[in-house]
């Protein structure tokens, strides 16, 4: 199933990204009731750091329990606008909607459970070519809920079902900054990739992440986070830039311009 998932910035750059994560988010059923990484590492330094980061970014537990709205804007590697959308997440993450512009077209998209509907440039029945161009043929039509549900929900989504946290954290640097790192592998049924998440050692703020399909080959990408989008108690990473691991090539950026908790 994971082979169906496209890369976020392949829209503009042809980049590759193994998105085990978006399958995790696709079910809309990630929960904090289960300890990060499973019971065996529930009290590990890595699990405690993830929990501390969640407490920093979502101290009131809004994600997955309250309706959330945000404005998301993205550019390609050339700086041109790629996406500008309003996102709405239901309180249990199964309901989701997206309205705005993507890949040069207007889009209205809604999903509830496994039922979805989309209008593209006023057409309520887009043809197969349009469905593919707008990524509406992915994950039986619920890809956008999966994609934004994970990216927007970091760090709360790190330890969704299928995640396996290495128990020990590492002290390292990321983009010249001293950080603590948590390594996470994902079960094969949710993609099987390896991810590293980087946190400010003092506050627990999530400051970046990196993924590999094959760590020994140094493939994949990394994402830097800067600033916070704050609203309704949430403090989400605001500005993100994407780069390749192999040669630090810039791929594009995303920004959460506003966030509202209902």
Short mmCIF file of C-alpha atoms in Angstrom, two decimals, residues 26 62 68 87-89 109 124 136 187 201 212 234:
data_model
loop_
_atom_site.label_atom_id
_atom_site.label_comp_id
_atom_site.label_asym_id
_atom_site.label_seq_id
_atom_site.Cartn_x
_atom_site.Cartn_y
_atom_site.Cartn_z
CA UNK A 26 -4.80 7.94 6.95
CA UNK A 62 -6.43 19.66 21.24
CA UNK A 68 -8.90 22.54 14.07
CA UNK A 87 -7.59 22.98 6.06
CA UNK A 88 -10.21 21.74 8.51
CA UNK A 89 -9.70 18.72 10.75
CA UNK A 109 -12.20 18.37 -1.11
CA UNK A 124 -17.72 17.65 -9.56
CA UNK A 136 -7.07 12.26 -5.61
CA UNK A 187 6.30 -1.34 10.61
CA UNK A 201 17.07 19.88 24.43
CA UNK A 212 15.45 7.46 4.80
CA UNK A 234 -1.63 24.80 19.91
#
